[in-house]
mmCIF file of C-alpha atoms in Angstrom:
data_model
loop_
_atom_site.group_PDB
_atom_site.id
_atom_site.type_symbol
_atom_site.label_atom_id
_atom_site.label_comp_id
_atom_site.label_asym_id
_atom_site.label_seq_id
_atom_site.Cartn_x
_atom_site.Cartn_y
_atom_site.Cartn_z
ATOM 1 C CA UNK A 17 0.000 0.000 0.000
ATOM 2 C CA UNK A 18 1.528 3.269 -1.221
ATOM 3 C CA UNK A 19 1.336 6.759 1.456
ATOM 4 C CA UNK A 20 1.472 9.781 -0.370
ATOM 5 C CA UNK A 21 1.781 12.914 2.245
ATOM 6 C CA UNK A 22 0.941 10.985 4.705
ATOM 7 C CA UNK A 23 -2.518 9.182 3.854
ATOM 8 C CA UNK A 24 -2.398 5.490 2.327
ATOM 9 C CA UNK A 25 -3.518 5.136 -0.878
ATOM 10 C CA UNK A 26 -5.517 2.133 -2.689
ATOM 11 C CA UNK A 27 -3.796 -0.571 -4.297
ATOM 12 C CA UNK A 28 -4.904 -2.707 -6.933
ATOM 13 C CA UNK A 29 -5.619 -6.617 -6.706
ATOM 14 C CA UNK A 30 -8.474 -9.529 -8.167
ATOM 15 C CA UNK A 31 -11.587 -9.475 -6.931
ATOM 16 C CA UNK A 32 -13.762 -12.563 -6.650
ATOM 17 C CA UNK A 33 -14.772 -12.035 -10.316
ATOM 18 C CA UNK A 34 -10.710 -12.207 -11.095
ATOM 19 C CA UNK A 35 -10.954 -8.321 -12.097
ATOM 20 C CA UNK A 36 -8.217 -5.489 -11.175
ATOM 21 C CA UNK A 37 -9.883 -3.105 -8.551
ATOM 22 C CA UNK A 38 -8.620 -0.971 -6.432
ATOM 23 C CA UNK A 39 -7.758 -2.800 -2.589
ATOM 24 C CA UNK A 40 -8.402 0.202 -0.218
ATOM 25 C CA UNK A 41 -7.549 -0.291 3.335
ATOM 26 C CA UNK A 42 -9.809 0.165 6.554
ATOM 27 C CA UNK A 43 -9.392 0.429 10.117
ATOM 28 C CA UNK A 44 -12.429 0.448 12.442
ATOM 29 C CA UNK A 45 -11.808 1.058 16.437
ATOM 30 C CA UNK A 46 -10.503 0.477 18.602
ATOM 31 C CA UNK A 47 -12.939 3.577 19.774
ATOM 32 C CA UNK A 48 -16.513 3.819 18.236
ATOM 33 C CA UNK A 49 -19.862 4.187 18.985
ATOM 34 C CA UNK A 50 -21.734 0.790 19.694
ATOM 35 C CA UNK A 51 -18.448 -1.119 19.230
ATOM 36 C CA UNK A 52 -16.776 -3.479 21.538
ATOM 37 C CA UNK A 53 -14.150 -1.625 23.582
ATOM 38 C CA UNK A 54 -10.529 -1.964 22.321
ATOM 39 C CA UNK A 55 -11.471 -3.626 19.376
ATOM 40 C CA UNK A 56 -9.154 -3.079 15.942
ATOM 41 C CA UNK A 57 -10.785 -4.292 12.667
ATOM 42 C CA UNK A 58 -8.023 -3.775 9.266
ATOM 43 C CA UNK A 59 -9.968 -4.375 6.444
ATOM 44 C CA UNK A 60 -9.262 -5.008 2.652
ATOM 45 C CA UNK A 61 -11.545 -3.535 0.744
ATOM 46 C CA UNK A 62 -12.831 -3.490 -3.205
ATOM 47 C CA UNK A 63 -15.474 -1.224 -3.976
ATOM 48 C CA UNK A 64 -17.624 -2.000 -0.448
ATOM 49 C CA UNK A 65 -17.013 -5.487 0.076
ATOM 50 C CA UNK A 66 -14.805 -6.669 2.628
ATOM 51 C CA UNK A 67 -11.862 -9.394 1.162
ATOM 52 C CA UNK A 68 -9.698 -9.598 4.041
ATOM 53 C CA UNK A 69 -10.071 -9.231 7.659
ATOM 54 C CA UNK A 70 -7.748 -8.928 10.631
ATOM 55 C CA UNK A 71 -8.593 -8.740 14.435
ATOM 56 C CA UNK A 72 -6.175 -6.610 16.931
ATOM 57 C CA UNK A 73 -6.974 -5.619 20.319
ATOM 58 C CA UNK A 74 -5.653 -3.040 21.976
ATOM 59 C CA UNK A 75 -3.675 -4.204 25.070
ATOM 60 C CA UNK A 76 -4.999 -2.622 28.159
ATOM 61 C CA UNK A 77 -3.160 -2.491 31.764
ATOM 62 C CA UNK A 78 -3.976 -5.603 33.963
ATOM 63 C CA UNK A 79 -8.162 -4.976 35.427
ATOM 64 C CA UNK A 80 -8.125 -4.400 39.169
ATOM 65 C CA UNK A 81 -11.384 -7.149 38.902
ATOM 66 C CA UNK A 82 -12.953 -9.386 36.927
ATOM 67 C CA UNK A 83 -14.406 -8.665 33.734
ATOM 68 C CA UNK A 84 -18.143 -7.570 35.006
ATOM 69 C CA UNK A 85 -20.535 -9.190 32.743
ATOM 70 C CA UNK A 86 -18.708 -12.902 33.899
ATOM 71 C CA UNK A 87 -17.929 -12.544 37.032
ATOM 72 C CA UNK A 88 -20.514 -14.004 38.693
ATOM 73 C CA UNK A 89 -19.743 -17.135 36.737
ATOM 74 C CA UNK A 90 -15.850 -16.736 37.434
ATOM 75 C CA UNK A 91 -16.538 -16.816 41.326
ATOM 76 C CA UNK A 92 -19.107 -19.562 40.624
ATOM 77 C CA UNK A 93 -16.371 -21.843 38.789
ATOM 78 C CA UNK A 94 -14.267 -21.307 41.690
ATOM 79 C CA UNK A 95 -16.405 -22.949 43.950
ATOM 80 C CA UNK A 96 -17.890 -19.923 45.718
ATOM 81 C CA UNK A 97 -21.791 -20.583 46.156
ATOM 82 C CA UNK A 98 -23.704 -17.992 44.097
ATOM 83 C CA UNK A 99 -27.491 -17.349 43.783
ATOM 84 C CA UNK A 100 -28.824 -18.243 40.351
ATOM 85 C CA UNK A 101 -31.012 -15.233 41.080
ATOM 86 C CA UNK A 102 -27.748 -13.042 41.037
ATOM 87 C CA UNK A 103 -26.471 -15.041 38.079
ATOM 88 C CA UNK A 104 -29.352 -14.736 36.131
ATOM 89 C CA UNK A 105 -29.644 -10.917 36.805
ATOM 90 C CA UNK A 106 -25.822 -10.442 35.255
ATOM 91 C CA UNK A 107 -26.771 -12.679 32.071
ATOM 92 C CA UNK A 108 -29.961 -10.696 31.763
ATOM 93 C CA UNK A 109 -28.226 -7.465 31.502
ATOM 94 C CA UNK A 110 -25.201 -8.946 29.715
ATOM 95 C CA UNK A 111 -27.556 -9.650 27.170
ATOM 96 C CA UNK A 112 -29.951 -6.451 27.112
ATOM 97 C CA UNK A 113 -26.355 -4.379 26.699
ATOM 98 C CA UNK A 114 -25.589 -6.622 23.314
ATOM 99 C CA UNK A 115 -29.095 -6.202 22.733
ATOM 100 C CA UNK A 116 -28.463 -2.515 22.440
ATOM 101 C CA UNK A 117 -25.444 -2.074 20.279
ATOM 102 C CA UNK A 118 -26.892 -4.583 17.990
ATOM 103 C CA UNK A 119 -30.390 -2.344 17.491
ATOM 104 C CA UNK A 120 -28.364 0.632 17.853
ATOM 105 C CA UNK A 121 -25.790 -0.518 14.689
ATOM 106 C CA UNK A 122 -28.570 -1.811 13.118
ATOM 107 C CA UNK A 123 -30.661 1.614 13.048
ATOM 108 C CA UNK A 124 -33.010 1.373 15.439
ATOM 109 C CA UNK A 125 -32.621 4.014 18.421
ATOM 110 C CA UNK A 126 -35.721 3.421 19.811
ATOM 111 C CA UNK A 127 -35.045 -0.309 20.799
ATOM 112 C CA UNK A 128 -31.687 0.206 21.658
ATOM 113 C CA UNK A 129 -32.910 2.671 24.085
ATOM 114 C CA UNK A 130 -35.382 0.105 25.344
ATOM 115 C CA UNK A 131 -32.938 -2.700 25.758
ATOM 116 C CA UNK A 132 -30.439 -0.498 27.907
ATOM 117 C CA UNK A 133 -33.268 1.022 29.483
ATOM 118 C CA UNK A 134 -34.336 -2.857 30.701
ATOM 119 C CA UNK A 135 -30.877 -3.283 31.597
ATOM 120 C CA UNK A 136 -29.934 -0.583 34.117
ATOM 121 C CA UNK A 137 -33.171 -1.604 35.864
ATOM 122 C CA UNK A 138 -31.886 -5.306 35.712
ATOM 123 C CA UNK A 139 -28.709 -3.960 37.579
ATOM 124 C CA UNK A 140 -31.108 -1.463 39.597
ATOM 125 C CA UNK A 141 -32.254 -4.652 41.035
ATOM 126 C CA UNK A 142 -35.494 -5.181 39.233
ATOM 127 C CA UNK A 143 -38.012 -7.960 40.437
ATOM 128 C CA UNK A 144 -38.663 -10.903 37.827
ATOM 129 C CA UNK A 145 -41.908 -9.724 37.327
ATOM 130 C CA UNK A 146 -40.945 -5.927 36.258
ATOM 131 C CA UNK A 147 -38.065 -6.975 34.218
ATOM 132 C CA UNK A 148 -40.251 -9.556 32.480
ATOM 133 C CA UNK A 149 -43.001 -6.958 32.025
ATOM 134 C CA UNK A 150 -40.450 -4.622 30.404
ATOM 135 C CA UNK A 151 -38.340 -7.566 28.100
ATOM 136 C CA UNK A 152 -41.381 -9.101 26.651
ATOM 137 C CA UNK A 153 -42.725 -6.156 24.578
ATOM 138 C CA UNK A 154 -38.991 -5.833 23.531
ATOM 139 C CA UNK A 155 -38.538 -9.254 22.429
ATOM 140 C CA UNK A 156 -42.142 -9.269 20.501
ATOM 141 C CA UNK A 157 -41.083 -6.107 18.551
ATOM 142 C CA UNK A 158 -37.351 -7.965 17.545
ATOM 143 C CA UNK A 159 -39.061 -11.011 16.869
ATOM 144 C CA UNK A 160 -41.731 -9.818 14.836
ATOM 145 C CA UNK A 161 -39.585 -6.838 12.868
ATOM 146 C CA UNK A 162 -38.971 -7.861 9.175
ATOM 147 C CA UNK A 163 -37.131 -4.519 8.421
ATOM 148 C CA UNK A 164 -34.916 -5.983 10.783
ATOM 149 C CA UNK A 165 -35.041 -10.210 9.445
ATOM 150 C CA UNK A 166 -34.528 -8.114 5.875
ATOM 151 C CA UNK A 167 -31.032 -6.115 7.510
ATOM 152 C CA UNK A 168 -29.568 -9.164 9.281
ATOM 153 C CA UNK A 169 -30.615 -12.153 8.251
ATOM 154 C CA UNK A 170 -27.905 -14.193 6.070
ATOM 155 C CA UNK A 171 -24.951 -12.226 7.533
ATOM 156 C CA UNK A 172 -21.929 -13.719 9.209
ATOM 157 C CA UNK A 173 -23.466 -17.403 8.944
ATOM 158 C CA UNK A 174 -21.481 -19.472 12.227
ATOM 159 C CA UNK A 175 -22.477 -23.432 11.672
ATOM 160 C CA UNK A 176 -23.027 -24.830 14.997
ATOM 161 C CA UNK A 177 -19.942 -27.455 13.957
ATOM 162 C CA UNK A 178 -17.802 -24.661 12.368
ATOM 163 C CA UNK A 179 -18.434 -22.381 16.017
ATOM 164 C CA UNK A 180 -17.340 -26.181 18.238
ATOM 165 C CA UNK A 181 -14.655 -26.271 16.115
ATOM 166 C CA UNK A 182 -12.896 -23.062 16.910
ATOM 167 C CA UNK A 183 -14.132 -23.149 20.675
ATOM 168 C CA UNK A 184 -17.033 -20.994 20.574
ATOM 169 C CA UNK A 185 -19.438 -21.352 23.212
ATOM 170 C CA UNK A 186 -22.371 -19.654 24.820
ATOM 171 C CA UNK A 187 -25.653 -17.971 22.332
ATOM 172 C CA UNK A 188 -23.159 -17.890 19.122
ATOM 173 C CA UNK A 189 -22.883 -21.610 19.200
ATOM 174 C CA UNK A 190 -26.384 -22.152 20.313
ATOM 175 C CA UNK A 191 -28.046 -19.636 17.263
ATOM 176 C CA UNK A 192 -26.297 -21.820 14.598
ATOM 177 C CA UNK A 193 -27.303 -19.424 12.164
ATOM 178 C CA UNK A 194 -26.918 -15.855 11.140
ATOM 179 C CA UNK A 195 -26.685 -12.492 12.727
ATOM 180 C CA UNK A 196 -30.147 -12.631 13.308
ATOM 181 C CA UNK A 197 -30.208 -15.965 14.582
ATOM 182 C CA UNK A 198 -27.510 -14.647 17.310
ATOM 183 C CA UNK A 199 -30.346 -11.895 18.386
ATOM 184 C CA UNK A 200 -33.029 -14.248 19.202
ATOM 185 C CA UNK A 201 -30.997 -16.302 21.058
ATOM 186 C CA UNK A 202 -30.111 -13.444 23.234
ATOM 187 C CA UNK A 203 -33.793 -12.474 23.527
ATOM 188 C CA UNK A 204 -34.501 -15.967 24.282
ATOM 189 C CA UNK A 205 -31.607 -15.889 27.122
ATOM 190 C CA UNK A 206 -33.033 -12.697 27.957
ATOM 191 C CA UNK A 207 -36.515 -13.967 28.527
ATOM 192 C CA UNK A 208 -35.599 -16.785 30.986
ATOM 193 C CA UNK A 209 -33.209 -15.071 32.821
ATOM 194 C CA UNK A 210 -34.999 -11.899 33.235
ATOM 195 C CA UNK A 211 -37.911 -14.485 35.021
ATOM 196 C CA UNK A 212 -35.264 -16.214 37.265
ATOM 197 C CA UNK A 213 -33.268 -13.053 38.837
ATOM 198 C CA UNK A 214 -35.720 -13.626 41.912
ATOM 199 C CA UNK A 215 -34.257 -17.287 42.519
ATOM 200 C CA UNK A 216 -32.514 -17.470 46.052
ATOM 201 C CA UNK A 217 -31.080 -21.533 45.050
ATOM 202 C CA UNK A 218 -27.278 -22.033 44.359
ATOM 203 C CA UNK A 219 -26.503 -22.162 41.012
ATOM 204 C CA UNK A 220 -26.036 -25.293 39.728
ATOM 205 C CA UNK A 221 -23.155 -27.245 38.352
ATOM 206 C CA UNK A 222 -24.948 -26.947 34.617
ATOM 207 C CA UNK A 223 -24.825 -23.285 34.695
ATOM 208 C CA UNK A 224 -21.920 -21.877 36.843
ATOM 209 C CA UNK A 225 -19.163 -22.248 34.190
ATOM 210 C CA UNK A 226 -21.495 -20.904 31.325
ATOM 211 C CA UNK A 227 -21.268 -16.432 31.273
ATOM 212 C CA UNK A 228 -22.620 -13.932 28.747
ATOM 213 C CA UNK A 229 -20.197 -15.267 25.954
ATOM 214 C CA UNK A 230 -19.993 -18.416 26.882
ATOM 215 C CA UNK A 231 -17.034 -20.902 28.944
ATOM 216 C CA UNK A 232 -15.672 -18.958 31.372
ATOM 217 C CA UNK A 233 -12.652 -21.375 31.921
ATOM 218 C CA UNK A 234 -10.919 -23.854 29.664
ATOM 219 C CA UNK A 235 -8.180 -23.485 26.917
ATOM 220 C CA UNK A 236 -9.730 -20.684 24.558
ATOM 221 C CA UNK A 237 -11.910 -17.861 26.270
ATOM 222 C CA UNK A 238 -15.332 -17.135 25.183
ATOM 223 C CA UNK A 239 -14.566 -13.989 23.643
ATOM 224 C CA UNK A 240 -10.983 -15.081 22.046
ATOM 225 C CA UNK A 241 -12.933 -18.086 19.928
ATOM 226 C CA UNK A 242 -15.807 -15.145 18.709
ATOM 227 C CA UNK A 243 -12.839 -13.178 18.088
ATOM 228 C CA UNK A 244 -11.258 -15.920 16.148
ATOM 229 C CA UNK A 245 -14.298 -16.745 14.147
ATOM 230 C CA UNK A 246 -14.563 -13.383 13.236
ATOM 231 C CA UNK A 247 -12.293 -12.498 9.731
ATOM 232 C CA UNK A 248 -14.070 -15.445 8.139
ATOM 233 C CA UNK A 249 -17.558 -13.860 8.878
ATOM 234 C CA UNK A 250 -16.346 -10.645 7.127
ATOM 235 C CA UNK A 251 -15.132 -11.809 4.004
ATOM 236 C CA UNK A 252 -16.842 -11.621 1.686
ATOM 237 C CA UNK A 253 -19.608 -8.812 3.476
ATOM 238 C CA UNK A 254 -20.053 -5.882 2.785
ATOM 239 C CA UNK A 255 -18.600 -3.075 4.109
ATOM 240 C CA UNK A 256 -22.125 -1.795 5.666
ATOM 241 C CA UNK A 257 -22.680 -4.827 7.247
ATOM 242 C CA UNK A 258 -19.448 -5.960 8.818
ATOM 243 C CA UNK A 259 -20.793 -3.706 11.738
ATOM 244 C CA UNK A 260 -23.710 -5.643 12.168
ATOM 245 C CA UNK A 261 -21.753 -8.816 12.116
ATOM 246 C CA UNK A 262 -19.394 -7.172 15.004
ATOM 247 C CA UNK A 263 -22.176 -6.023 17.422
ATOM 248 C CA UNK A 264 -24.163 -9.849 16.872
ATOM 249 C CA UNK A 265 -21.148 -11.818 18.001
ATOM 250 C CA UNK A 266 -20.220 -8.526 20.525
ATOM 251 C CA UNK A 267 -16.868 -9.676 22.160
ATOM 252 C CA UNK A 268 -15.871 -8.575 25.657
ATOM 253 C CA UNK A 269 -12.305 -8.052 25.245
ATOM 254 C CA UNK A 270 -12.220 -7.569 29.374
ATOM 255 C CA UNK A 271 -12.187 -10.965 29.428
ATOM 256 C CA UNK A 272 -8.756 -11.187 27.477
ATOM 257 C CA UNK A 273 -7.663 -8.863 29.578
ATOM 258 C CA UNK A 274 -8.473 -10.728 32.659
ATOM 259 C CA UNK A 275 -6.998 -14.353 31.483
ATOM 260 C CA UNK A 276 -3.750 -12.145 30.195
ATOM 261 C CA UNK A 277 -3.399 -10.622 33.696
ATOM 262 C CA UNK A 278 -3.872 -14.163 34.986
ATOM 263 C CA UNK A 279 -1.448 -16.077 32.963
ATOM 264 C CA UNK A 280 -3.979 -18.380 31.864
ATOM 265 C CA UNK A 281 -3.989 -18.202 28.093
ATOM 266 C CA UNK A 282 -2.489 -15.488 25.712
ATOM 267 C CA UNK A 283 -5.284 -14.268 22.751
#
């Protein structure tokens, strides 16, 4: 790629079609609206389709805690004897915040002002029966949107065996679909959990290990397998959508942090 005073310029390369076009390259973050924290997208781009991806994060000093949206689920897979109600309150929110950078990337401020509405009163400490009075209007509106089937369906398809095969757990592995897949298994997480965050029992040996993203311990973090997953959802999108695809798989590159601090595994 050539710089002239300063400010790269595009080069030239096949497309898919074996043409000459020009290859223009894009970063996007690590700092943007609706994006995960930290996050560096470069992108190779002809015309507006995206023909190469690569993931960097940027490396952040060593968190004083554990990443927020897991740590109830960290403590858990320590041993430590943790309500399902409190559990179920973190997923909840955990969820309702993806919830709202996906609407909000996807165009629709009202909803995203919903969802994050619905999840400061999940971390307000909202009974199951509010939070389930304000998530169920919010998940019939997703559900039954086709402006919103028409924007995300069919991007960033994740196989169920393709996601087991590079460690993904948690909603990505269980849509087995598309972007929009990934949102209605969040607003199906949402649902049960939101009905739960009253439940005063231990959580179970099922669920402790299982956070917002997924695993919370073995070889490859939850959010370093979605990260890995990633360049091969791009390719081939385009350039409006990558965003999209981003905010439905909606890393949280705390948790890298955390395992880096720990020594645990390097992403």
């Amino acid at each position: 790629m050539g710089v002239v005073d300063g400010l790269p310029m595009a080069d030239r390369a096949d497309d898919r079609d074996g043409l000459r076009l020009d290859l223009l390259h894009v970063p996007l973050g690590p700092v943007l609206p609706d994006w995960p924290s930290g996050l560096v997208l470069r992108l190779a781009l002809q015309g507006d389709v995206v023909q190469e991806a690569t993931v960097e994060r940027v490396t952040a000093p060593p968190p004083p805690q554990p990443p927020f949206w897991s740590e109830p689920f960290l403590r858990a897979a320590t041993g430590e004897r943790i309500p399902r109600g409190d559990a179920a309150r973190r997923l909840c929110a955990a969820h309702l915040d993806s919830l709202g950078r996906f609407f909000a990337v996807a165009g629709w401020g009202d909803m995203a002002a919903r969802a994050r509405y619905a999840r400061d009163r999940a971390l307000a400490g909202a009974t199951a029966a509010e939070l389930s009075a304000l998530v169920r209007p919010l998940t019939r509106r997703a559900e039954r949107s086709r402006t919103l089937r028409w924007l995300t369906a069919g991007l960033g398809v994740l196989p169920a065996g393709h996601a087991r095969h590079h460690g993904v757990t948690g909603p990505a592995l269980v849509a087995d679909g598309d972007a929009h897949d990934r949102m209605l298994a969040w607003l199906d997480a949402v649902g049960r959990s939101a009905a739960a965050v009253d439940a005063l029992e231990v959580l179970d040996d099922a669920a402790r290990a299982v956070g917002p993203r997924g695993q919370v311990v073995g070889a490859v973090p939850a959010s370093q397998a979605l990260l890995n997953v990633l360049p091969g959802l791009l390719q081939g999108a385009e350039f409006a959508c990558a965003r999209i695809i981003v905010a439905s798989l909606d890393p949280d590159l705390d948790e890298l942090n955390h395992v880096s601090a720990a020594g645990m595994v390097h992403g």
